[in-house]
Each structure stands twice: as C-alpha cells, then as structure tokens.
Amino acid sequence: MSASSVELDVLTAKDFASDQEVRWCPGCGDYSILAQIKKVLPTLGIPKEKYVFVSGIGCSSRFPYYVETYGIHGVHGRACAIATGVKLANPELSVWVATGDGDALSIGGNHFVHMLRKNIGLKVLMFNNRIYGLTKGQYSPTTELGKRTKSTPWGSVDRPFNALSVAIGAEATFVARALDSDPKQLCEVLERAARHEGTAFVEIYQNCVVFNDGAFEYSHKSQRADNTLYLEHGKPMIFGKEREKGIRLIGTHPEVVTVGKGGVAMDDLLVHDERAAEPTLAYLLSRMRHPEFPEPVGVFRCAEEKSYERRVYEQVEEAKKRLGEGDLAGLLQSGEAWEIT
Amino acid sequence: MSASSVELDVLTAKDFASDQEVRWCPGCGDYSILAQIKKVLPTLGIPKEKYVFVSGIGCSSRFPYYVETYGIHGVHGRACAIATGVKLANPELSVWVATGDGDALSIGGNHFVHMLRKNIGLKVLMFNNRIYGLTKGQYSPTTELGKRTKSTPWGSVDRPFNALSVAIGAEATFVARALDSDPKQLCEVLERAARHEGTAFVEIYQNCVVFNDGAFEYSHKSQRADNTLYLEHGKPMIFGKEREKGIRLIGTHPEVVTVGKGGVAMDDLLVHDERAAEPTLAYLLSRMRHPEFPEPVGVFRCAEEKSYERRVYEQVEEAKKRLGEGDLAGLLQSGEAWEIT
Amino acid sequence: MVTKTQAVAQPIPIQEMETVTIRFAGDSGDGMQLAGTQFSNASAIFGNDVSTFPDFPAEIRAPAGTLFGVSGYQINFSARDISTPGDRLDALVAMNPAALKTNLQDLVKGGILIINSDAFTDANLKKAHYENDPLEGEELDGYQLFKIPITKLTLEAVKDTGLTNKQAERCKNLFALGVVCWLFDRPLDPPLNWIHQKFGKTPAVDQANTLALKAGYAYGDIVEIFPVRYKVQKASLPPGTYRRLTGNEALSLGLVAAARRAGLKLFYGSYPITPASEVLQELSRHKNFDVITFQAEDEIAAISAVIGASFAGCLSATGTSGPGLDLKQEAIGLAVMTELPMVIINVQRGGPSTGLPTKTEQSDLLEAVCGRHGECPLPVLAALSPADCFGMVFEAARIAIKYMTPVVLLSDGYIANGAEPWRIPGMDELPGLHPTFASAGTTGDGFQPYARDENLARPWALPGTPGLEHRVGGLEKKDISGAVCYEPENHQLMTELRQKKVEGIAKDIPLQEVHGPARGKLLVLGWGGTAGAIQSACEAAQAKGHDVAWATMRYLNPFPRNLGDVLKSYKKILIPELNAGQLLTLVRARYLVDAEGLNKMQGRPFLIREIGDRIEQILRGVSS
Amino acid sequence: MVTKTQAVAQPIPIQEMETVTIRFAGDSGDGMQLAGTQFSNASAIFGNDVSTFPDFPAEIRAPAGTLFGVSGYQINFSARDISTPGDRLDALVAMNPAALKTNLQDLVKGGILIINSDAFTDANLKKAHYENDPLEGEELDGYQLFKIPITKLTLEAVKDTGLTNKQAERCKNLFALGVVCWLFDRPLDPPLNWIHQKFGKTPAVDQANTLALKAGYAYGDIVEIFPVRYKVQKASLPPGTYRRLTGNEALSLGLVAAARRAGLKLFYGSYPITPASEVLQELSRHKNFDVITFQAEDEIAAISAVIGASFAGCLSATGTSGPGLDLKQEAIGLAVMTELPMVIINVQRGGPSTGLPTKTEQSDLLEAVCGRHGECPLPVLAALSPADCFGMVFEAARIAIKYMTPVVLLSDGYIANGAEPWRIPGMDELPGLHPTFASAGTTGDGFQPYARDENLARPWALPGTPGLEHRVGGLEKKDISGAVCYEPENHQLMTELRQKKVEGIAKDIPLQEVHGPARGKLLVLGWGGTAGAIQSACEAAQAKGHDVAWATMRYLNPFPRNLGDVLKSYKKILIPELNAGQLLTLVRARYLVDAEGLNKMQGRPFLIREIGDRIEQILRGVSS
Ligand SMILES: Cc1ncc(C[n+]2csc(CCOP(=O)(O)OP(=O)(O)O)c2C)c(N)n1
Ligand SMILES: Cc1ncc(C[n+]2csc(CCOP(=O)(O)OP(=O)(O)O)c2C)c(N)n1
Ligand code: SF4
Ligand code: SF4
Ligand SMILES: [Mg+2]
Ligand SMILES: [Mg+2]
C-alpha cells in the first residue's frame, strides 16, 4: 500500500483500498458503489495520487476514507464547494464528490446548482437513499409525499425534488442515473462521467437497509426490465422483459406504448439524444417516474461545453499575454508614485 | 395613513404608500415595480393589514420599506425562508417576497428552490437586473458570459442561470416573467400571481441605470414586439410587429416561423398550455432566449396543486381528529408514570 | 437440568445496598440501549432515584463484534437523591468480547461481571483484539464472574414461538435484562408492559420477548451461580406522579407546555443534527397541540423561518448542535436587531468542527454569548440535568416573550440522552406566560414599534392587526419609531439599549444559590451538565468536613446579580468545565477573580472523583 | 469681468500652516469622492503626510439634494507625521445646502467655508430642511464664507467642448478642486495627469475636466475674494518611493506579494460585501500574477473553496465583513481541524445584523477569537492603518503557512476606504515565505499527516504527490496518524495540541511596543483602526508633559508575550475601542487587570479629542 503509484504501470482495485475499516451497516448499498469505484478508477489511466475524493457529512460522505487517494471529508452540504476549490487550484487533479441526497440537495443545494451552472469539472456521485441515514432516519428532499419517517410521524407533506430535474434546471451538462443494484450499468455510467469535461452528475439509487429498506425495489433485478428504461444515445427508447414496450412523444408528453400494438411501429418511438442543443429532452425524461413510467437510467444528457476551470485558466493566460507575466516590483510601484529623498 | 383599513371599503394605491422616502437611484426600474404593486394590492380584496412583504438585502430588497403594510427587511438571501415562517405561522396573511437576482439566486438559491418544491403560498417577485446593485456592480448569477463588471474586469467566465429553468427544475407550480418597462403586462402578471395557491414566482426584468443600464433594451417598447412573445393560455404562440411570426415545435425543439410563409399555417403553431400535466413545455419556453428567439413573457406555468401550508394545517386537523385537541396535563402524564407518596 | 424444586430448597440471601451502578454493554445490534432503558424504568417505577448515561458509537450499525461498535447504557439507581450516572460500575453485563474489552476498566474490583459466554468465539475474540480468551486466563480473577450461555438459553426459551433463528437471537437482551432484574430484585411488570405495548400487534415477537425476559429472571432464581441478591430501597423523593424523561424529551414537553401556557401556536423550525434531532422528532408527534414542526433545508432556513413565525405571532423555537449554531449566527443577529422572541436550543457535542458528534462537551458557551458580529447581546441559559430541561426551556420562553428577545438555551449530549425521574408538575405549578400584543387602540396616534416598556421590551404587533402596519429589519433603527437610521448618536443609544435590556433581566432571575458555607476556603462553580458531578463531589467533601461550597449556574447571561458577591466570599474558586475554560473566561473578565479551571475534553462527563480529587488537592494547598 | 492683469497687480499673501484638514461635501452625484482623492493625491505627491476619511451614504445614488444623500471626503495633510484624518475641519467645501447642513458642525470657528451658491435654490433648501437661506442670515457669521457660483462658472468654462449641459455640470467638482488647489498651493499636475489617463479616449470629456480644473484654479488666482493663501510644507518622511494606498488596496497587494514570495498561486474566494468588496475587485485585475479569483455564490462557498484550494496547495484567502464572517464560522472550524493554511480577512462594519453597512466599527473581535463551536483556536491579527494592511496581510500569510493554520486578519471600514502614503518596499525588504511541502522521500515508511514539526505544524502534502495519499476531515483525528479517532484521551490531547500550536506563535511575533514611560500612571491600549487616534491623543498629552504611555496592538491572539508585564507597569489602563469593550474583556480575563474602556459605537472613528479628554479626566482622577 505504501508503494508509490508512479512505479506501478497497472493499478488494480486493491490499490484503491485504504487501510480504514469500512463502517457502513451490513447490507448497505454504499458497499456496491465503493466496489464499482474501486473497479473503475484503475482503468482510467490516471495515477492514484491524482485522484481527490471530497464529501460532506452523511453515511455516504464517509466514502473518501475508504479510497486510497487524497480526500477531504468536509462539513455537511459543502462538498461541491470544497471540491470546486480543489479543482480550480489544480485542474490536473481528477476530483470526485461523494454526497447524499441530504448533503447535496438539502443543506448543500445551493452549492450543487452553482457548481452545475458553472460547469466545474467534478464527478459528482449522489447516493440517493431518500432518507437521512447518518442522523437515523429523518426524511430528505427526495422522500416521497406521505412517507412516515422519524420526523414525519404523520407522513411527509413535502413534495420531493426530482434530483435530475433540478440538475437540468441548473444548466447541467452531464446528467445520469445509476443503480447500486446494477453494478455493470453503474460501472458504465461512472466511466462516462469520468470522461466528461465539465460537471458530471450521477444520481445513484442506493438502498439504506436500516432506515428506508426497499425504496428502490422496483428497480431490482427481477423487476428491472419493466420498471426502468435503459437510455442509449441515438437508440429508440425500448424497455420491458421482452423489449416489447417503448416511449412515444405526444407534443411534449411521453407515453408508454407497446410496439406492434395499435399500429405503433419502432419508428414511432422517441430516439434518445444526449447531445441535443437544449436539454428539453433530458428534462422530459427526468419527469418519467415509477410507476406511471419506467424510470430512465443511464446518461440523460452529455453536452460538450468548456469547463469552468478551463475558462479560468484561459483568462489567466490571456492576462499574461496582454500584461506580461506578473512582476511584483512593477505592481507595487503601479499607480501614481512619487519620490521622497 | 393612520386610519385603520377595516373602516375603509375601497383602498387605493395611496393607502399603500409608506412614510419612508424612496431611496433608489433616479431612473431605477424598481420605481415602476413599486408603482404597479401599489396599483394591484388595493384591487385584491385583501385588507391592508393582512399583507406582509419580506425581503433580503439588495436595492430591490428595500421594497418593504416603501409599502404601508407589515414587512421584514431580512438578511441577505433569506427572504424566502423568513417568508415561509410567516406564512406557516399564519396562512391567512398574503405574504409577498421582494428579492433580487443575487438575493434569490446566489446566496439565497437554496431557500428559493426548497420554497418552490414545497409550494409554499408566497408571491415571489425577483427583480432581475443581472447585477449586484447595492454592492455597486459586481456580476450576479444571471449576468451574461463574457460581461465585464467590477469583479470581472476580464469578462465573466460563469455561465448564467436561467431563473425560470431553475424554478421549473425545482417543481415550481407558477412561473411567470414580466418587464419593468411594460406596466400593464406587469400588473396582469402580478394579479395572476396573487391568485395562485402555492408559490407564485415572477421574474421581473429590471433596469439598473447605474450598473447595468440597457440590459433589457431589446424588450423595451420600440423593440418589444419582435423580441418578446406574449404567452396566453390556449392560444398559439405569435409575435412580431405585424403578429406575423410564430413558434413551431420540431421534436422537442422550438423554431421561429413566419405564418403564411413556407406553408406554415396558424394551426402548425405551438399552443400555450399553462396547466400541462408535466412542466416540460414551460421548461422548453424558458430556454428560448434573445436574440435566437423572442423571449416569452407572461405566465409560463400555472398548475393547481395544494399549497404546503394547507397540507400542514390539514395534518394538524387530522391529528386533532385522531388524538383530540391537545391536553397538556395528559401529555405530561403520558408514557409510564408512577406515584410516589 | 436444574429444576425448580432444587432451587427453592436453598433461598438466596438478599444484601441491601444504598446505590448501585450497572452497565449493559454489547454490540450496537444487541439492544443494549433498550435493556438499559427498561432496567432504569423498572428501577424508577420501583421508587429509586435514577440517573442514566447511554453511550453509543457514531456508526449507525457498526460491523458486529468490533471494538468501535460497542454500545453501552449505564444506570445509577439509589435509595437516596443522586445526581450522576455514577463513576464506577458495581456490575457490568458484557454481551461479547469487544464489550468486555472496552468496559472492564470501569468495573470496581470485586464487582459483578455477567458475560454471554456464547459470544466468546475465536472470531469475536480476534475482532476484539484478544490474543487469548479472557474467560480462560487470570485476567478476570478480581471480579465476581458469571459466565452465562445467554444466546443458547434465549434460543431455547423462545423456540416454540415460530421466530427465525435470527429473530429469536434478538431477544437475548431481554434474557440478560431478566437475569439482572432478578439479581437486583426489580419488578418485571414495567418491562412486560412495555413489551406488550410495543409488540402487541405481532404476537410471536411479543411472546418471544416475554419468554426471554422471564427465562432470564427464572435463570437467576433457579441456577445457583449467584451467591447473593441485592436490594436497593426506595428513595425518599418528594411525593407526586413521576415519569422518566431524557433531556430531549423534556425540551419537547417544555416547549409544548410554554406554548400552551402562553396561548400561542408553537412553531419549531429545525434541521436534524445529533444530538438534537429527537426534539424535532418528538414535537412532530404532537400536532394536535397546534404544534407546527418545520424540517427546513438547513439551519439557516430553520432559524429564518422561526424569525418569520415569531413576527407573525407564534411561540417560536429552533434547536441544533454546534455546527448548526455557527450557521444560525447571522440570522440570530437579525433576531436581536428586530427584537423578536424565540428560543434557540443548542445541544452541545464534542467539537471543534464535526468533532465527536455523538459525545458530550460544554464548549459552545463563549460562542453563545459572543459568537456574532457586532455588539449583539442575548440571554443565555443552561439546563443542569435531563429533567431540568423542562423548566429551563419554559423559562427561556418566558424571558423571550417578556423581553422580546431571542434566548439561547444550552443543553449537551449527556443531558440530551441521559434520563432521570421527573415529578410531573400540576397545571397550577406552571406559570402562565402572558404575551401582550399591541393593539391599535392602545398605541395612540402612530404605532411606534421601537417604543419600550419598563423592561425595555418593544411591542409585539401582529400582522393582521389593522393600524399597526410596520417594518422591521437588520439595519440600525431609530429609537422609538424604528425607522432606518444612520445617525451616529442613535446607534450608540440603540446599542446601549439592547445591552441594557439584556442586562436588566438580571433583576428577574433567581439569585445564585450556594450550597455550603456562605464564605470560606473553596467554592466549586459550574454550569449546565456538570452540575450533578459537582454536587456529588462537593457533598462528599462536605460530608468529610471539608470547607467547600458549591454553586451550579443556569443563568450565564446575564449573570445572577449576587454572583460577584458570592465569588468574593471564597479564597479559591474552582470551575470544572467540559471545555478549556469558557465560564472561567467570562467570570474572570467580569469579576477579576483568579478562579481556576478543571478542564476535561474527552467527550465524556466528569467523574465525581475527578472533581473530588481536585477539591482535596486544593484544600491540601496543592496548586494546579 | 475680472481680468488677469488686475489680479497680478495685487499679490495675495501666503500663510504657512503645519497641518490642515479639509472636507469636500456634496451630493452623491457631485463627485466629491473623486475631488477628495485627487486633492489627497496632489498633497501626498507634493510631499505632505496625508490621511483621509471618505464617508458616503448607504444608498447607491440617493435622490439629489437630500440630507441622507450627502457624500463627504476628508483629507488631513501635514508637514509632520500624522495618523488620523483630523478631528475638526479647517476648511469645508459644501456643494449644496444639504452638504452645508450636515457638515457645518465639524468646521472650526473661523474656518474657511467654500460654497456653491448656485445650488442654494428654494427646492434644495427645502430638501435640506432649511427654513431660510443660510447664506442670507447670520448663521454663518463666524466663518470665512466664500460664496462661489460654481455651477455657472463651470458651465461657462467648458461651454466650447460640445458637452451637453448635464455632462458639463458634472465637471463642477473639478472646478471646486481647482479653487482649493489654488488656495492651498497644490500642484495641478497630479489631477491633470489623472484626467488625461482616465478620459484620454474621450477628448471632449478630457478637455472639459481640464478646463474646469484650470478655471477653478484661475478663479482663485484672479478673483480677489480670498485674502490669503495657505501653504503646508513637505513632511520629513523617510526617503523612498511612495504611493497612496487605501486599506483594501493594501490588502490586495499584500496578498499578491505574499503569494509571489511563497512561490504559490493565490486563490481568493469571496462574496461581495461592503466594505470588503474592493479586495475581490482589485485582485481580479491581477490574473497575470497567477491569481485565481472566485466570486462564490455565498460566503460559505467562498471559504469552502478556499479550504479546497489550500488542500491543493494554493496560498488561499477569503475576505468578508461581519455578516459574512458569521456564515463562514462552521467552515473555519473545519479549517482549524484539518490544519490548513489560509488568510481570512474581516473588514468590520457597524453591527449587529445588517447594522450600518457603510460605517466603521471594531465589534467583531470577540467573534474572531471565539465565535465557533467547540474549542477552536486560531491566530487573530489586526491592521492599524490603511498602509499597515499590506504588512499585516503578508504577516498573516506567513503565520498561516508556517503554522498550518487559518489566520483571521481584522480591518475595518475606516481603514478599508481611508488612504495614506505608503513607502513601497524594495523586493529585498519582503521576506521570503517558505512553504515546505511533504514529499514521499522525507517521511519514511507511512505518511503521517498529523505528525508535527517543532512549531507543532503538521505537514502540507499536495494531491498529486505519489505516496502521500491521505484524508483529512472534521471528525477528531488520531494524533500523528490523523485517522478518525473517538478515544477520550486522544481528544483531550488533540484539543490541547491545537491550543498550544496557536499559543506557541507568541514566540514568533514582536513584543508589544510601548511609546512613552515604561511604567507610570496611565497606559492607553488599543488595537486596529483606533491606533491613529490613540497615538495622536497620547502624543499630544505627552507633549503637555502628562505621564501617559500608549500601545497599539496588531496581535490579538495570541497576545504578545510581554503584554502581561506591560499592563502591570501602569496604575491605570484605558482601552478605547469602537465597540462595547471587546479587547477589554480579553485583557481582563487573561491578566486580571482592572482596565477601563472608552467605548464609541457611532459608526465613526474616534476623534483625537475624545480620547484626549478622557486621558485628561483620568489623570485628574475623575473616574469614568
Ligand atoms: C451543519 C450540520 N447540520 C446537520 C448535520 C447533521 N447531519 C449529518 S449527515 C445529515 C444528513 C445525511 O443525509 P444524506 O446526505 O442523505 O446522507 P446519508 O446518511 O443518507 O448517506 C445530517 C442532517 C451536520 N453534521 N452538520
Ligand atoms: C451575508 C451577506 N453577504 C453579502 C452581503 C452584501 N450584499 C448586499 S446586497 C448584495 C447583492 C445584491 O444583489 P441583488 O440581490 O441582485 O439586488 P440588487 O441590489 O441588484 O437589487 C450583496 C452581495 C450582505 N449584505 N450579507
Ligand atoms: S444507515 Fe443506511 S445509508 Fe447509513 S450505512 Fe446504514 S444502511 Fe447505509
Ligand atoms: S444601483 Fe441600480 S438597482 Fe440599485 S437603486 Fe440604483 S439603479 Fe436601482
Ligand atoms: Mg440519504
Ligand atoms: Mg440584482
């Protein structure tokens, strides 16, 4: 573990295991996410020491302790803002944010939307378990209306956020959804996120066995085909065990159809376009929720757009070109100066 | 001014003028907004003492001082949160928020989105001048990319928010845009907002003569017809001096067409629907920006949905029905109690 | 098999004890908090005075068997008045090797050690970093060791209930509880009632827990491993109806009581944070008391909404812990400037930063007093014990309303989770709180929102009242009219008025009580949750004839008006605090007395002996 | 028309003065800040010592003619060393009735009063709440009144430039400046240079301003209304190259200098707030110095990003004012726990809450020292004057890097906007700062992020360095290894280590300088922006032969190590502060000295005389 990675040509998941005991509850969905991250990181061609993991506070935010890279376990809600500073200070680093639905969308909501709008080159993994795990079971901004939790014994009266709609409303350039219960798809999405230039936001449905067990049961293996829609760029939107169902657009509203029935042909189906000029399609997809619709998973949107840090450093270069490399003595003497002898 | 309004049957704009000297810069767009508010309030059938105006900090946030009602001039960014408390404490009050693009979208962004998602019955007027007025001219989250301001002498590198997209991404039930330069339309929108049950969000384009003069010149009277699109529920989207242009939908993308040209008929135009089941259309409209498109003004979305405070008080009633009106002695004795004699 | 008749033949002697301290320790999943709570309930209902100290890991459910996953619950029960959960254990129940390892050092030599021998597997021993099985070696020689195969016996006891093995095993905490109840002669009715109430709807579980509890009790009765039983007589508590309250429960009930007595809706805006979350949770159950609970998006929104609700006429409160208090400070400044009443509860925990979130500390006092920009004074109170939270939050509400001011009430993790018997007050014992709302009639011509009454309080004028339309805000206000005002002299005046209003509360709070000689060698001064340990240590010292007095403070800003005189009456002043000397700083700055601190920052309350030892040292003339 | 020949015929006598205080006052739109700045520039370049005090309304552009819309700029220029902008005005320029009304009380009897008589219209008189025109009555009898139709003369002077009337009128501040430059014998080159630089691209405006300035100067020269001119000789300042700096400019330059001397990128994360915004603005101009400025969405994001940037190896800083400091406290706690270097600038303003945002105060000291939850110590420094900001922010950076700690630097609104001449240091005078980054080679086996050097600083290990992968965070850390640790004794140890590290800085900072007798009757002690007034008052008292010494503090936590001895050397200690007694509290608590406060909370700096009077009273034995 102490071997420095520059000497290693090929990294493996093991290289990314830290010496800290993992302290999540047995059966927590966080384990699956950790495992996939450890699988993906070594494949990205980035040396271990160039990764930084930043988090806030929550069960999910313990994540950085368990990855043998640089890391900051921040304060509640501030992960995106702290990570912004890391990335702006050194754009060479691969900076990842591990956050929860409470950390990112409740107390941290503002930093979250501003990071997205600025398009700061961070990979943001939001572990959505629709509950506050670490503080033992209060409802979160993604908890369903009516749900009874520790702080809503009479049922929640709060309409939940749709995390992806929020992100799209905030000018996100990369938006995806993945499942802790589908490691393969999770890996794919993580790889795509890693390669995006600006902010890559991934919502991961994560099971909290203790305080919200089964929240995403409909997306688990046995029911997945009928209840989720796997998005692929340029492909028509098809789902179902027999891949018999699809999505068709009526004006700006999607509807579920069965291919071959009622005169619906493959060509009538909506075709996914990650890179559309405007994110309206991605927004529309984010509104499709179980049980009315299959919930889309995969990459909703991936638009090419300069990252914030690139613009920042281009401006530094521009300033140097126009004014020359900063000369301290010159700066101090600038303005009207006079001599006293 | 000291006459109590219960005795007055008919209120006028004058009744809503406070004794405070108005301290905006001569020519500031805020004056127009103040004038329209004073015109609309007396028409709503609500006694003067039932209005509360809440604000944060900014030029715009001085608003409450100038309206002869109850008011709180809060701290920067917290207007929506403070107003939430007022409304939850007493849902009978008509609670208005006056805020700026910095106050609502920068420091206050989180309270803003959470208020919208919860659908708290507030009327929120955001004076968007695309600049920080009170602190003398730094850029705001709605300032255009590349713009030079006090804090961006090399040009802004921040992609701006689209305030309406943010609101729609955050589950807003009422979203509208108005212009300080078009008092009639502003009045109409304010009235509509006043009558909405949940959060009514109105973005008002407001000219800051000192630090961002002319930011919305394209929407001023002489250029308005070609550069804005007046939305009306159930009506096709038409604009232009001769009302010759319209908006047509291609997939999920709008395009500008000329009616009668290239075979475009009135029937081909997109028809506005404020109340669509999902806000995708409103989102699409929010993406239409000058100069590529005419900018829509008026009500983008107005969906019927229970307000938060209604749900809260229904739950109080439910609790009383199930457990009876709270009895303090009984509560203190609840749990396992024992006697010592 | 041991049979009942055999046991009856040899009755086991009962030994009386005045005070016993026992701790249940096991894995987080072993149900130790429950066993502890039930034992303490049973003891309280029996008539003892009781004080408890739960201590659990930061993890929700740490991996089984690990050292950091151990959860403990300590109960001190007594035939006399007690004020702490006890320094040393007379008895320890250890459900696995990790629990033994982390708790044994607190058990007195010769103490009772009950062990679940089934859990001492190789795997568990390894996780607890035991090289050898301690049950085999000499390590435990100095204790009364009772090895009981608790898991096996539990499974046996509940085998006919149809539960799965895993479910059945979960009942082993009740078996252990049964054993301990027998050993200390506790009635079984309270835990049995609780089981039926909790599991009534799932008969199999109800039955299993009942069987396990009874089996544990019977085991003690039948098996001859215990040579003696213990009995702790009832304490002579003031007569009345009692219940057990944790600090957080007491805060919740106190707020509801204050709102009812003031005839106001209660608005509680909060964001969950350990160890304050239970107040939000408990209050959200009582909506039928016109309680509006608002779980905000963060602490700033919580207090902002509380300010709005206060403006609109609710009794308003927020609760948090240190990190949340930091975030609230800007808005608290607005509350000070707008002079709106509200209660701000801060349940302190180990800091700085995220620190030790599940552990206790008293290190937010200075922040409460002066953690805002500008001259921004407000009253600061502290509760001394779990049950004291009820009275103190009520008092905070009284001061807030009467003086139109935000009030900070400090609790801490130890008080919040600890429990003690509480005599339920009669309705006539709860003072009425009388908010007086301004009305258009009473104010004459124009309404003056910053005119002041004899307490320097400004009027509370509710939106909806015709004729009182007015604006408040964070800019400096003109005296009386409340208009925005930049005049230099006015700012000086208003700054002084805000200060004087808070200082004036000193005339409205009790004098500082002192226990012991009115003047002498040593005064031990404390505040908040250390009160119990200070009292116990000083009473012990006084019993030994030492010249020592003690005083524990509930009012930290302003100070009780006799405090200066009190301090000047002793040669030496010792201030034990769970911080680096915060009350010490305030007292030294104010009264210029050379007080000395005793400072513990370990995430745990003081042991009585830690304070007692320092008292002895000082009295022997040893300097610190 | 008066012609030049006539004037030359009667040369006007010149009178020497040692020190002059003048104020330009007018509407916010009248360009008084500009006139004042140019006059102070001209005086500084001429060789005087100069101190300035701008004072402007909270409104961006208040309605013309109103009392609250008056903007003023005061300049004190002198042939000797001065340290304040002056108590009383020798000359006042009042551009309208409102300016006269609000400023006249500061003009000495017999002082020069220059008035724009064109502005004394009925409408303007009414807006200024004048019943009668003061130019007509006897009200101004005690002053040397010069009524000049400035508006008319300006329009006349620029009439050929093709400007609109409105544009032309805007030049009247330069006409007024010209008059005053003539009266006090100032060179015109500095303002002329400035005009060309500023308006070079718009020749008409350039020309108009030039003409107005010269016309004003010529007016003084030609018109016989001034019986005498004044001259203030050069001051004997240390030789060197000088420039004028405001406090905020000095902070910006100091940060760039520190980053350069440390060989690091500068990361400045901030959210605009009066009176700190100019630091962000100024720094954002210097991107070619590898300066990254980040205007964050709020103060919390700003400091959070600063923490991230510090972790990644930048010299990192944030700047704000009181309300923003409140918001940053939670994250500052994280910076203390993670022991990362950064500079936190707080430019104080009138509080509490939004308070008096454009006015000055010193009321955030206690918050800086103890405004966070938990035991959360950090160094706190303060700048004494505008130019002192340069050195002190450099010093803050030095301490931050050497001790791996966040450092708070306090400035205030008075220092931020005030200006004074600053001797530009040579590069050899700026110490090198030497951050030492850990490298895999130097740390042996495993990297220990919480191992400490002789200053108790932990290593700074940059992401990107192979072999040093490590995690930091807000939970309590194990000594040396930095792993999360809940052990009681470790928490005590770490709490004490953090405290000791900060206390240890005392050995690395200068002893407290004292001016005057080393022991005696009275020590006047102060800090930050009150330094100038204290110095002036004490020097005056010493000149009268009074037994008084003075000391002004830059280091507020830890205190200089000789401070206790200093304090014990005087019978009486007076602490003037623009707050209710915050340094007073810290000093009393620490040293148990019965110091006395002189407390002003009016949004304005002390007048020299306010301190001088109190000194006299004390020395006469009058108690406060
Ligand atoms: C300022 C502050 N407020 C509140 C908390 C308490 N807190 C810690 S984690 C958390 C919520 C965690 O929820 P989430 O982000 O969804 O993470 P999860 O535990 O579910 O993974 C809260 C409220 C805190 N640590 N700091
Ligand atoms: C906590 C805090 N941070 C910063 C400020 C300074 N501040 C006051 S208003 C403002 C921005 C105002 O912009 P906007 O909301 O757009 O209002 P406008 O003045 O443009 O109407 C800022 C940054 C403050 N008062 N409080
Ligand atoms: S509480 Fe829930 S989210 Fe947290 S570790 Fe346990 S299972 Fe996972
Ligand atoms: S600065 Fe701009 S927004 Fe503010 S009052 Fe002046 S014109 Fe209006
Ligand atoms: Mg969660
Ligand atoms: Mg603005």
PDB file of C-alpha atoms and ligand atoms in Angstrom, chain B residues 23-31 58-60 127 129 131-137 206-212, chain D residues 59-61, ligand 4:
ATOM      1  CA  ARG B  23     -34.107  55.839  -1.900  1.00  0.00           C
ATOM      2  CA  TRP B  24     -33.450  54.206  -5.233  1.00  0.00           C
ATOM      3  CA  CYS B  25     -31.390  55.942  -7.896  1.00  0.00           C
ATOM      4  CA  PRO B  26     -33.375  58.258 -10.104  1.00  0.00           C
ATOM      5  CA  GLY B  27     -34.493  56.252 -13.114  1.00  0.00           C
ATOM      6  CA  CYS B  28     -34.193  52.838 -11.466  1.00  0.00           C
ATOM      7  CA  GLY B  29     -36.617  50.210 -12.735  1.00  0.00           C
ATOM      8  CA  ASP B  30     -37.617  49.482  -9.157  1.00  0.00           C
ATOM      9  CA  TYR B  31     -39.872  52.534  -9.179  1.00  0.00           C
ATOM     10  CA  GLY B  58     -30.111  44.482  -2.072  1.00  0.00           C
ATOM     11  CA  CYS B  59     -31.520  47.561  -3.727  1.00  0.00           C
ATOM     12  CA  SER B  60     -34.619  45.556  -4.581  1.00  0.00           C
ATOM     13  CA  PHE B 127     -36.094  41.890  -9.633  1.00  0.00           C
ATOM     14  CA  ASN B 129     -31.173  43.399 -13.181  1.00  0.00           C
ATOM     15  CA  ILE B 131     -26.080  42.689 -11.473  1.00  0.00           C
ATOM     16  CA  TYR B 132     -25.440  43.337  -7.797  1.00  0.00           C
ATOM     17  CA  GLY B 133     -26.791  46.843  -7.407  1.00  0.00           C
ATOM     18  CA  LEU B 134     -26.381  47.586  -3.726  1.00  0.00           C
ATOM     19  CA  THR B 135     -22.766  46.458  -3.523  1.00  0.00           C
ATOM     20  CA  LYS B 136     -22.003  48.571  -6.574  1.00  0.00           C
ATOM     21  CA  GLY B 137     -21.761  46.499  -9.627  1.00  0.00           C
ATOM     22  CA  GLN B 206     -35.484  45.418 -14.137  1.00  0.00           C
ATOM     23  CA  ASN B 207     -33.185  48.073 -15.396  1.00  0.00           C
ATOM     24  CA  CYS B 208     -30.327  49.178 -13.159  1.00  0.00           C
ATOM     25  CA  VAL B 209     -29.477  52.548 -14.604  1.00  0.00           C
ATOM     26  CA  VAL B 210     -26.233  52.833 -12.741  1.00  0.00           C
ATOM     27  CA  PHE B 211     -24.507  49.490 -13.074  1.00  0.00           C
ATOM     28  CA  ASN B 212     -26.187  47.665 -15.936  1.00  0.00           C
TER      29      ASN B 212
ATOM     30  CA  GLU D  59     -27.682  54.424  -0.998  1.00  0.00           C
ATOM     31  CA  ILE D  60     -26.099  53.977  -4.386  1.00  0.00           C
ATOM     32  CA  ARG D  61     -27.414  57.252  -5.692  1.00  0.00           C
TER      33      ARG D  61
HETATM   34  S1  SF4 E   4     -27.921  50.764  -8.139  1.00  0.00           S
HETATM   35 FE1  SF4 E   4     -29.206  50.058  -9.830  1.00  0.00          FE
HETATM   36  S2  SF4 E   4     -30.732  48.695  -8.915  1.00  0.00           S
HETATM   37 FE2  SF4 E   4     -29.809  49.886  -7.256  1.00  0.00          FE
HETATM   38  S3  SF4 E   4     -31.198  51.643  -6.971  1.00  0.00           S
HETATM   39 FE3  SF4 E   4     -29.553  52.284  -8.376  1.00  0.00          FE
HETATM   40  S4  SF4 E   4     -30.374  51.873 -10.416  1.00  0.00           S
HETATM   41 FE4  SF4 E   4     -31.661  50.738  -8.989  1.00  0.00          FE
END
